[in-house]
Coordinates of C-alpha atoms in Angstrom, one line a residue:
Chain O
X1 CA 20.8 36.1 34.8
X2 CA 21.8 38.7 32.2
X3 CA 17.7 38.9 31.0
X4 CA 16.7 39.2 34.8
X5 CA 19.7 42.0 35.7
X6 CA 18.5 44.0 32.1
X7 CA 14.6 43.6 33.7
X8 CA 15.9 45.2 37.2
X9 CA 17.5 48.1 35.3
X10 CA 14.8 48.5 32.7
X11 CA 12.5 48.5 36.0
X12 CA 14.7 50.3 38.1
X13 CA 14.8 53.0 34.9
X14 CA 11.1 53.3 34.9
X15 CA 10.6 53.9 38.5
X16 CA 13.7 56.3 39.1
X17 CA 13.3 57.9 35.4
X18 CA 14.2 61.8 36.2
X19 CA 14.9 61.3 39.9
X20 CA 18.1 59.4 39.6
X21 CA 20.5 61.5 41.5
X22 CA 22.9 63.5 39.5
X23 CA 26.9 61.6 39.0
X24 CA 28.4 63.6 41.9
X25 CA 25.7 62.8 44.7
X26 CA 25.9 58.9 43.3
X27 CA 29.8 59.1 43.8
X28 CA 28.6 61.0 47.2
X29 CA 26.7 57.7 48.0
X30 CA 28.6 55.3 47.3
X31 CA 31.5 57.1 49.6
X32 CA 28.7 57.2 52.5
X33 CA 27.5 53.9 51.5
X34 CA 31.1 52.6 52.2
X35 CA 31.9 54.8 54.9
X36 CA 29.3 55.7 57.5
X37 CA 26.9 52.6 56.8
X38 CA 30.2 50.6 56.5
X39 CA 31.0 51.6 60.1
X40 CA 28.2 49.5 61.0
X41 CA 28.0 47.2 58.2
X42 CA 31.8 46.6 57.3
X43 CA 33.4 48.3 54.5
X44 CA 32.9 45.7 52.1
X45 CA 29.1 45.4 53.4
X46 CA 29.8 42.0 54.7
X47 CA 28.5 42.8 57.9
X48 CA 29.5 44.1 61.3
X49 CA 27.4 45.4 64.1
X50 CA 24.6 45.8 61.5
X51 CA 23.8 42.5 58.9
X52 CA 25.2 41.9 55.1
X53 CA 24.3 44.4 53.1
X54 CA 25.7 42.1 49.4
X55 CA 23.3 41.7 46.8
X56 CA 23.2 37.8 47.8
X57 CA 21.8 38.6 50.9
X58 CA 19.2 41.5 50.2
X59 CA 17.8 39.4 46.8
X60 CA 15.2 37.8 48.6
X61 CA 13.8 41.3 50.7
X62 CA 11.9 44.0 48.8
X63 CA 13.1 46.9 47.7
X64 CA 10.3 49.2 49.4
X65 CA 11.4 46.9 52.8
X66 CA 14.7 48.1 52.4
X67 CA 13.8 51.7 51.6
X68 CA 11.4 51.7 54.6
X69 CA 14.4 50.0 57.0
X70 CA 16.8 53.0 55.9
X71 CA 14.7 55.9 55.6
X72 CA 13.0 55.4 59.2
X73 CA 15.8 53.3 60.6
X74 CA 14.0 50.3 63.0
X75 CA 13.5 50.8 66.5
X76 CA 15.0 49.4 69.2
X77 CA 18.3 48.3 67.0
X78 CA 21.1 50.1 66.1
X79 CA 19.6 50.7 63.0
X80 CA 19.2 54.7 62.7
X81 CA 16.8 56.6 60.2
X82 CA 18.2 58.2 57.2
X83 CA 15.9 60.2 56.0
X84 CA 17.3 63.4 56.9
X85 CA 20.6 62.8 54.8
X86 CA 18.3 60.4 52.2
X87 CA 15.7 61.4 49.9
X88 CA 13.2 58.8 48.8
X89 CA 14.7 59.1 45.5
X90 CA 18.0 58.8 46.8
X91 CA 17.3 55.5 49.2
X92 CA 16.1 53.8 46.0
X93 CA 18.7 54.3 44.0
X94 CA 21.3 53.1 46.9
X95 CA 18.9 49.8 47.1
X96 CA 19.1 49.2 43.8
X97 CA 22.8 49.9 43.8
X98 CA 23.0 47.3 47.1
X99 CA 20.8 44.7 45.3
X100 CA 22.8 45.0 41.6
X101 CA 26.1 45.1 43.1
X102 CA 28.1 41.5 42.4
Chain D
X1 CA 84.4 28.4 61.3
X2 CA 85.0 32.1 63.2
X3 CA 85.9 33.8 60.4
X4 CA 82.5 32.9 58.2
X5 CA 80.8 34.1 61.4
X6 CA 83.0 37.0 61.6
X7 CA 81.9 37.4 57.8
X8 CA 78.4 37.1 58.8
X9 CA 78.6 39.5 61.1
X10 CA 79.7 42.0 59.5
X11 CA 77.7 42.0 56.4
X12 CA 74.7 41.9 59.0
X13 CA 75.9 44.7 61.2
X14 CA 76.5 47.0 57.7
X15 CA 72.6 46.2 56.4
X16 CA 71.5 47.2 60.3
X17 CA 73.6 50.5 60.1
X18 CA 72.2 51.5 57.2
X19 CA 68.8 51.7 58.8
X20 CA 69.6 51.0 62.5
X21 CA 66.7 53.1 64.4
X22 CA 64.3 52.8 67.5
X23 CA 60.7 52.5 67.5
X24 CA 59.5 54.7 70.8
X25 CA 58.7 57.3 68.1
X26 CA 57.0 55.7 65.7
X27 CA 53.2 54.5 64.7
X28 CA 50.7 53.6 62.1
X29 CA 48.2 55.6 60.0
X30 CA 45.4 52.8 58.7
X31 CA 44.7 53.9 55.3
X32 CA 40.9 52.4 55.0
X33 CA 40.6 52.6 51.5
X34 CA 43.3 50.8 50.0
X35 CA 43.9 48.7 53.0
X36 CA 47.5 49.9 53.5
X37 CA 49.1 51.4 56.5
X38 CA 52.2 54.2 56.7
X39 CA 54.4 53.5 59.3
X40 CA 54.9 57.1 60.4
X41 CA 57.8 58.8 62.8
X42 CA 56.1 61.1 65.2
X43 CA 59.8 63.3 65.7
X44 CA 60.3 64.0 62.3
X45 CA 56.3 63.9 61.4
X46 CA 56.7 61.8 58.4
X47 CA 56.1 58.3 56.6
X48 CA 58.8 55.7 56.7
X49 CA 57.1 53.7 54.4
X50 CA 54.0 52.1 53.1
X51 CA 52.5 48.8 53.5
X52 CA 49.5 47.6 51.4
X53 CA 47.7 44.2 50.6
X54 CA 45.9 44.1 54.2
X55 CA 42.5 43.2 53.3
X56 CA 38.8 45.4 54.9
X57 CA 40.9 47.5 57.4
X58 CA 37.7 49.5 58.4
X59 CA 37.8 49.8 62.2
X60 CA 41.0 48.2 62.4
X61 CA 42.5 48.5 65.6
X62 CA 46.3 48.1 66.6
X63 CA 48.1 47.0 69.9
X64 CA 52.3 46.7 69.9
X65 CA 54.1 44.0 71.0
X66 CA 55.8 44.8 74.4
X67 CA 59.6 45.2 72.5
X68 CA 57.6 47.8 70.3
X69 CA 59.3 46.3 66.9
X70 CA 55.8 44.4 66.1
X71 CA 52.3 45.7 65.6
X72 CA 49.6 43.9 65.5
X73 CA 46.4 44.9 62.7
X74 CA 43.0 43.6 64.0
X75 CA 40.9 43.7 60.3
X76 CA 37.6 43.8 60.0
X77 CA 37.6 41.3 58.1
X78 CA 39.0 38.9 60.5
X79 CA 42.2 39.4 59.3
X80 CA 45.3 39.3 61.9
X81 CA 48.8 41.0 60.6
X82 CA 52.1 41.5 62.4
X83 CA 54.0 44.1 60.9
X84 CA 57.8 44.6 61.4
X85 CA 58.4 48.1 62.1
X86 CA 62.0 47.7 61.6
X87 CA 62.1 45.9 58.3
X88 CA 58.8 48.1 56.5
X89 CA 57.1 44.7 55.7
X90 CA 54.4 42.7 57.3
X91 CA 56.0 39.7 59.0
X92 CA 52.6 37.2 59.4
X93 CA 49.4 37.6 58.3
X94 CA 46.5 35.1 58.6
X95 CA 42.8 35.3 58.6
X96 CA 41.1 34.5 61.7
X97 CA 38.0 34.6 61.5
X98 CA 34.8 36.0 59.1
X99 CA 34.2 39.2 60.8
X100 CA 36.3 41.0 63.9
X101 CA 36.2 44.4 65.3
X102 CA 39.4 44.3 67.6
X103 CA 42.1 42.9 69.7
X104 CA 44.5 42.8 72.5
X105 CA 47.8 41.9 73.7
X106 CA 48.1 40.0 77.4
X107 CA 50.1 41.2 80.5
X108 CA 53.1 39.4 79.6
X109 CA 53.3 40.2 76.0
X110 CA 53.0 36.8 75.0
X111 CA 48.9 36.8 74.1
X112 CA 47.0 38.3 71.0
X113 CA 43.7 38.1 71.7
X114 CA 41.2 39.1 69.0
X115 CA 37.3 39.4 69.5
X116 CA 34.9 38.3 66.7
X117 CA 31.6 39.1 65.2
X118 CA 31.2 36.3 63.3
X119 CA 31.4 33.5 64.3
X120 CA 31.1 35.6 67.7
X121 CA 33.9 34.7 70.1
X122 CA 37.6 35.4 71.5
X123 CA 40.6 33.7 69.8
X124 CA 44.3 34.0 71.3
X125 CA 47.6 33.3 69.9
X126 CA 50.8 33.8 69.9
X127 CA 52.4 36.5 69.6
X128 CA 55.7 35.1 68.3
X129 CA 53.9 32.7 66.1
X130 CA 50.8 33.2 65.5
X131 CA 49.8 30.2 66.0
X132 CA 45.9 29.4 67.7
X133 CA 46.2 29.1 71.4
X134 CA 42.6 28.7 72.5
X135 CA 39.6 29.2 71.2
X136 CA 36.5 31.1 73.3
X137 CA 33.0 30.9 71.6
X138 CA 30.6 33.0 73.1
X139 CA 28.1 31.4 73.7
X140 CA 24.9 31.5 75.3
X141 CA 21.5 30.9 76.0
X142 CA 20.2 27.8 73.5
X143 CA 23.5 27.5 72.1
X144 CA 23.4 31.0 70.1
X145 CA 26.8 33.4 69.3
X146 CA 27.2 36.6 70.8
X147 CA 29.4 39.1 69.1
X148 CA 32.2 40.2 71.2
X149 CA 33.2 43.8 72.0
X150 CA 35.2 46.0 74.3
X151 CA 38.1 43.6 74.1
X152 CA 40.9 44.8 76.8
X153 CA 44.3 43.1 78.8
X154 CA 43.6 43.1 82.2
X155 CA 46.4 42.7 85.1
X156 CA 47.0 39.1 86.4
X157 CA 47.0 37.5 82.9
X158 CA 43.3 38.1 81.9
X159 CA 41.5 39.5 78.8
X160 CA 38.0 41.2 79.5
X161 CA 35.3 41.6 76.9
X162 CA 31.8 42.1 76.6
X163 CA 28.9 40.1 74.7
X164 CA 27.1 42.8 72.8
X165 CA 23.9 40.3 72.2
X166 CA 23.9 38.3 75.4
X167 CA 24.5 41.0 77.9
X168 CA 27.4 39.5 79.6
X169 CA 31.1 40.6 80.7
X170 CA 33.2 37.8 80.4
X171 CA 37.1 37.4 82.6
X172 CA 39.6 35.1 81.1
X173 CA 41.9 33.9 83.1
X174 CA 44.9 33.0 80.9
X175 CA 47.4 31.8 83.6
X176 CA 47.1 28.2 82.2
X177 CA 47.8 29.5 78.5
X178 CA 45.6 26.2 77.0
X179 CA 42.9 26.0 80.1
X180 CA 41.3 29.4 80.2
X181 CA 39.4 30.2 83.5
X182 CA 36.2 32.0 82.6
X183 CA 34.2 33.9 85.0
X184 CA 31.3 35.2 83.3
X185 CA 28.6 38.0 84.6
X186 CA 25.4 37.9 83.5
X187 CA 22.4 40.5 83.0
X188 CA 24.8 43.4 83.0
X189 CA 22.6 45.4 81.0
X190 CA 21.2 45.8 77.2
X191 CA 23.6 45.7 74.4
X192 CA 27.1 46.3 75.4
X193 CA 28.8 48.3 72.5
X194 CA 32.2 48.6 73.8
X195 CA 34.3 49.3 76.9
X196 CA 37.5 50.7 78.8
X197 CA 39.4 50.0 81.8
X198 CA 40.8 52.6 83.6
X199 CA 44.7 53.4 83.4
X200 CA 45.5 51.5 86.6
X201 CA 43.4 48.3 85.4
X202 CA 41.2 48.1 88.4
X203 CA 37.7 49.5 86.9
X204 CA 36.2 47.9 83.4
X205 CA 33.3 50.2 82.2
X206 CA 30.9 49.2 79.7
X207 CA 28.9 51.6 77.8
X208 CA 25.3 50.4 77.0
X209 CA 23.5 50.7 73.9
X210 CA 20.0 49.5 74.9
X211 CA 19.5 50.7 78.3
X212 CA 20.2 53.2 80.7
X213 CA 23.4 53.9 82.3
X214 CA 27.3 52.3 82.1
X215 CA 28.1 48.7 83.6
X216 CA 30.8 48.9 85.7
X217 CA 33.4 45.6 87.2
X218 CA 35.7 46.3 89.7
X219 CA 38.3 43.9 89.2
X220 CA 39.2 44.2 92.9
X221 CA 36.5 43.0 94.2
X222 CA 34.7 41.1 91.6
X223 CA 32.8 39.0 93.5
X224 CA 31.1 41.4 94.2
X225 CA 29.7 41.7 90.4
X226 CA 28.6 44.1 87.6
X227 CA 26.8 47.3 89.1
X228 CA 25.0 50.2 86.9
X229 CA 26.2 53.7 86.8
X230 CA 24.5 56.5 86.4
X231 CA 21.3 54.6 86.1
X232 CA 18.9 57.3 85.7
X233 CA 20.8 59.1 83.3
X234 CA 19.1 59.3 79.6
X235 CA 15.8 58.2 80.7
X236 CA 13.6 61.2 80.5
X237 CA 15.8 62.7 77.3
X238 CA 15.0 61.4 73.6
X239 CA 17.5 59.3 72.7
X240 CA 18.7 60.8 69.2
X241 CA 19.6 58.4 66.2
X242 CA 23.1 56.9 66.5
X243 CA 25.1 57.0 63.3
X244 CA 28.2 56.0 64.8
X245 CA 28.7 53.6 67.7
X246 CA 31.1 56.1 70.3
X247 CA 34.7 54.6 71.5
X248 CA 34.8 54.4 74.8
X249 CA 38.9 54.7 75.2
X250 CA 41.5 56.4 76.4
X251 CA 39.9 56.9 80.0
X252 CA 40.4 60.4 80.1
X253 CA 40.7 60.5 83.9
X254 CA 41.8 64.0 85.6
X255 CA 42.4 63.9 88.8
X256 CA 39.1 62.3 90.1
X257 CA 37.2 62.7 86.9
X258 CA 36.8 60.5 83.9
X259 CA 34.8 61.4 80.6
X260 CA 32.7 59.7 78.3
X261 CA 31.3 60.0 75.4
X262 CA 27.1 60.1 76.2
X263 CA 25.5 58.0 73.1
X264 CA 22.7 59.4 71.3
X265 CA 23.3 62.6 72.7
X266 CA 25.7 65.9 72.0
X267 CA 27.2 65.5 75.4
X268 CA 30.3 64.6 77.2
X269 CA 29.6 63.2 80.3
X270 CA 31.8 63.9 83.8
X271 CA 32.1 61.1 86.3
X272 CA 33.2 61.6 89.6
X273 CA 35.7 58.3 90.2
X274 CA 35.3 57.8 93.8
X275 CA 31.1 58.0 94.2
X276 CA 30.9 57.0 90.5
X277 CA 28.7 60.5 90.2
X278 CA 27.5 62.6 87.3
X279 CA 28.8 65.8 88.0
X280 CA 28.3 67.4 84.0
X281 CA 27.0 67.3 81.4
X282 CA 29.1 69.3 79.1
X283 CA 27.2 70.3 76.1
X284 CA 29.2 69.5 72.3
X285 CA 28.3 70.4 68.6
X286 CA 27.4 66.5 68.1
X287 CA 27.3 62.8 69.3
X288 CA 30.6 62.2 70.4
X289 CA 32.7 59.0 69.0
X290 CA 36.1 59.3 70.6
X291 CA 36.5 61.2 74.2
X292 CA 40.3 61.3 75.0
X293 CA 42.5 63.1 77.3
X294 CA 45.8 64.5 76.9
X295 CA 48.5 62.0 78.5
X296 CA 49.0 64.7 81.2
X297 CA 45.1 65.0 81.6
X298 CA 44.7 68.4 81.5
X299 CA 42.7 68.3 77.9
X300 CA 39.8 66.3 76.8
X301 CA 39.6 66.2 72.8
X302 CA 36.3 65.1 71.0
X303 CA 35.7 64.1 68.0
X304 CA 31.8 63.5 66.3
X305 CA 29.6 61.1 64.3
X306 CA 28.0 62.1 61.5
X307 CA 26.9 64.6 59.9
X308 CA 28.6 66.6 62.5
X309 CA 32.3 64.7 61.6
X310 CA 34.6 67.5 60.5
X311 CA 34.5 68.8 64.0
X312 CA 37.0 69.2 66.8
X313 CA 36.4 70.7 70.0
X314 CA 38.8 70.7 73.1
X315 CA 37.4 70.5 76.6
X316 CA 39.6 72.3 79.4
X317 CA 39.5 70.2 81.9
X318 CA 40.3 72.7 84.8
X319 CA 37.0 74.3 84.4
X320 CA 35.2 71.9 82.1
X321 CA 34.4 74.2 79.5
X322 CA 35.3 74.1 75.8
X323 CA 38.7 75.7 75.1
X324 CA 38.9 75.4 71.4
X325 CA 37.2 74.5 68.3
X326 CA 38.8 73.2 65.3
X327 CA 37.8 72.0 61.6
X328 CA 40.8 69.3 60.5
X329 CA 38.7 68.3 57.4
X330 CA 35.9 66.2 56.5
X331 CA 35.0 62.8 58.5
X332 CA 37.7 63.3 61.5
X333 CA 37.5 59.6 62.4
X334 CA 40.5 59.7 65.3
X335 CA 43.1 61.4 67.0
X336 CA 46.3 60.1 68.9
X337 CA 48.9 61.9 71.3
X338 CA 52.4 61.7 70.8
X339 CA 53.5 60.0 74.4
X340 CA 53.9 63.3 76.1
X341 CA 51.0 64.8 75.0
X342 CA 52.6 67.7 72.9
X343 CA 51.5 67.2 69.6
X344 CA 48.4 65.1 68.4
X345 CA 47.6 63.6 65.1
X346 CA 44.0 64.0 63.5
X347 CA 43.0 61.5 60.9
X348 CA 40.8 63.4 58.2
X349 CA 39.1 60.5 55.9
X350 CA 37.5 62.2 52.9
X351 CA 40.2 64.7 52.7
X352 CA 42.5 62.2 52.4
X353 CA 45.1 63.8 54.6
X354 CA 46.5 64.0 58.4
X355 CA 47.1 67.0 60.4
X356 CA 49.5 67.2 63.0
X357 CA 48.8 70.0 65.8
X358 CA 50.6 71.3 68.9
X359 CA 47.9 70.9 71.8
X360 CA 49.1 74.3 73.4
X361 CA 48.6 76.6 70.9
X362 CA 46.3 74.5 68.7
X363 CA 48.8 75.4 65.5
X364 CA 48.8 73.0 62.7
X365 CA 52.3 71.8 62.3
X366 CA 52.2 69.2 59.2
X367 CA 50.1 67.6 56.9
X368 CA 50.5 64.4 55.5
X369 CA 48.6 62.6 52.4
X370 CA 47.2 59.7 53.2
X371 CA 44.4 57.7 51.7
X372 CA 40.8 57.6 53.4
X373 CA 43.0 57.7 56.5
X374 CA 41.3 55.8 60.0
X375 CA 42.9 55.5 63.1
X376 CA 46.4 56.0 63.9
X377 CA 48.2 54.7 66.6
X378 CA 51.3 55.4 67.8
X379 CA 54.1 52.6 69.6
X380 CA 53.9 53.7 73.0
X381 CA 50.9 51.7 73.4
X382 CA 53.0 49.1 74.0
X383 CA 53.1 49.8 77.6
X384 CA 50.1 50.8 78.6
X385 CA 47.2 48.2 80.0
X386 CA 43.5 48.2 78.5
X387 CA 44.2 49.9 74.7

């Protein structure tokens, strides 16, 4: 567990390297990440209107199938596309967040 | 015998003095964040108290017991509290279910109904106790679970709601508290996402997220079944992205006219209560959430979904235009009138505060902290049908 969480990070690291987003857009993030997805996807991310968003429920999805489901949003759902608000940059760094959170 | 009573009394009546009050004035601020609430006087615009430990209270809703001493907290996360507004403390809390998005409170005062996610459903109880009355699943087709929305207390003992993944309206007959009579209508239209019934309880409206047009029930003459409104409406327009599913409460009726909130676009639409016509369009800064009048009807405020959620604007409804723009703060997620209508309160989330304004001059009249503050709601709910 510990090896495989260090992988995702080392990983994570060497795909993000100078693009992770700077400490006040992450703590911007996570606030939106609560907030606005939360409004569809429950606070805590257990689910609402729109599915679980917790790390046990995500593990088995890809990350770029995630990215691609919140940048362009899926049609016909209530799903909306993000990429207005969301760099690419930024979408993978709030997957990775989703995917490492306990 | 007497005297210990006499004794009794006394001691009582001195602890009741100390804090004897009433509660027409009073109300709750959700704070989302720590899952607290501030029980909050709307006379002397300040918190009473503070009440914390009330697990996920994002779009938490509250309904008042018909005394207006209780209120009643609908969690997200299925959580169901009763909180004293007398003695600052919560009085019975239990979870419900895994996932719930808002409740009700029957005719008679004697119901809580709460609608669920997951598993999708209705559950009552009691509102003295708490205790499970009856149990609704909502099912349908091959045995699947809808999620339930647009909850609402109908007259003649019934609750109302919609099944947001089965495209139903369902009418519970609660006259025989432990044999529900359900009347269910079917193929109303594509995803309800949540619903109102209009002051006098006759009309249940419910907005749709997948299709064109409202789906509307006359309770009068139900037999007559669900018929769409305004079914050409939004078909030739590009539907923009929805970031936040729109309220549909508070039937901000005027005269004739009722508003609603137009998903996907940055409209407010004007309906026309006897033909059930459009009659405008009024053009806004954003997509709409909450569309609610002013108790005397004579102003429609809006709020907006993101990225357009530190916006106000005020819609007069004599000549349908807006009157007013404001800026309360960043993520204005609701609004409440004080039972007149002369004051409202604004909940400003990422400011962390709540403004109080007077509605004829638009004047900001307090400010109060509060943390990641949602919706507030004030006691007078207690007596009015469909909240």
């Amino acid at each position: 567990m510990r090896f495989s969480l260090l992988c995702l990070t080392l990983l994570c690291s060497f795909a993000v390297v100078a693009e992770e987003p700077s400490q006040d857009r992450q703590a911007e993030l996570k606030n939106l990440l609560k907030h606005d997805c939360g409004s569809c996807h429950g606070l805590t991310l257990k689910g609402g209107l729109g599915p679980s968003l917790l790390a046990t429920d995500l593990h088995n999805k890809s990350a770029e199938f995630l990215i691609a489901t919140i940048q362009n949003g899926r049609k016909d759902t209530a799903m909306p596309p993000w990429k207005t608000f969301l760099s690419i940059d930024e979408t993978r760094w709030l997957v990775q967040h989703l995917k490492n959170s306990p | 015998m007497r005297f210990t009573t006499l004794l009794a009394c006394l001691l009582v009546s001195q602890v009741i003095l100390a804090e004897l009050r009433g509660t027409g004035d009073l109300g709750l601020i959700i704070e989302r964040e720590p899952a607290a609430v501030q029980i909050i006087n709307t006379s002397t615009q300040k918190t009473l108290s503070h009440i914390a430990d009330l697990g996920d209270l994002s779009h938490a809703s509250v309904v008042y017991s018909r005394d207006a001493r209780y209120a009643f907290i609908f969690g997200r996360d299925g959580g169901l509290s009763k909180i004293d507004l007398l003695k600052d403390k919560i009085d019975q809390r239990i979870i419900q279910a895994g996932n719930s998005i808002g409740g009700a409170i029957s005719q008679d005062g004697k119901l809580i109904a709460v609608s669920n996610y997951t598993p999708g459903g209705v559950k009552i109880f009691s509102s003295e106790t708490l205790d499970l009355i009856a149990d609704i699943p909502a099912i349908y087709a091959n045995n699947k679970r809808s999620k339930v929305v647009g909850l609402v207390d109908a007259p003649g003992q019934k609750f109302i709601f919609s099944l947001f993944d089965a495209n139903e309206i369902w009418v519970v007959d609660l006259n025989a508290v432990t044999k529900p009579k359900i009347q269910k209508f079917t193929n109303i239209g594509k995803q309800p996402y949540d619903a109102l019934l209009s002051p006098d309880g006759r009309y249940y409206i419910a907005g749709l997220f997948a299709d064109n047009g409202l789906a509307l029930l006359d309770l009068w003459s139900p037999e007559k079944g669900v018929k769409r409104i305004l079914p050409n409406y939004g078909k030739q327009d590009e539907k923009l992205p929805v970031y936040k599913m729109p309220h549909l409460e508070g039937w901000a009726a005027a005269g004739n006219l009722m508003f609603i909130p137009a998903i996907g676009q940055h409209e407010v639409l004007v309906i026309e209560q006897s033909t059930w016509q459009l009659i405008k369009r009024i053009p806004v800064l954003g997509q709409p959430v909450f569309v609610m009048a002013r108790p005397d009807g004579r102003q429609v405020w809006v709020n907006f979904a993101f990225p357009d959620n530190s916006h106000l604007q005020i819609i007069d409804v004599k000549d349908l235009s807006i009157e007013k723009h404001l800026q309360p703060g960043k993520a204005v997620l609701h609004m409440e009138f004080t039972p007149r209508g002369e004051h409202v309160w604004v909940s400003a989330r990422d400011d962390n505060h709540v403004l109080v304004y007077d509605t004829q001059n638009f004047k900001e009249l307090a400010r109060l902290p509060a943390k990641k503050p949602s919706g507030i709601f004030f006691s007078n709910r207690a007596h009015k049908m469909g909240l």
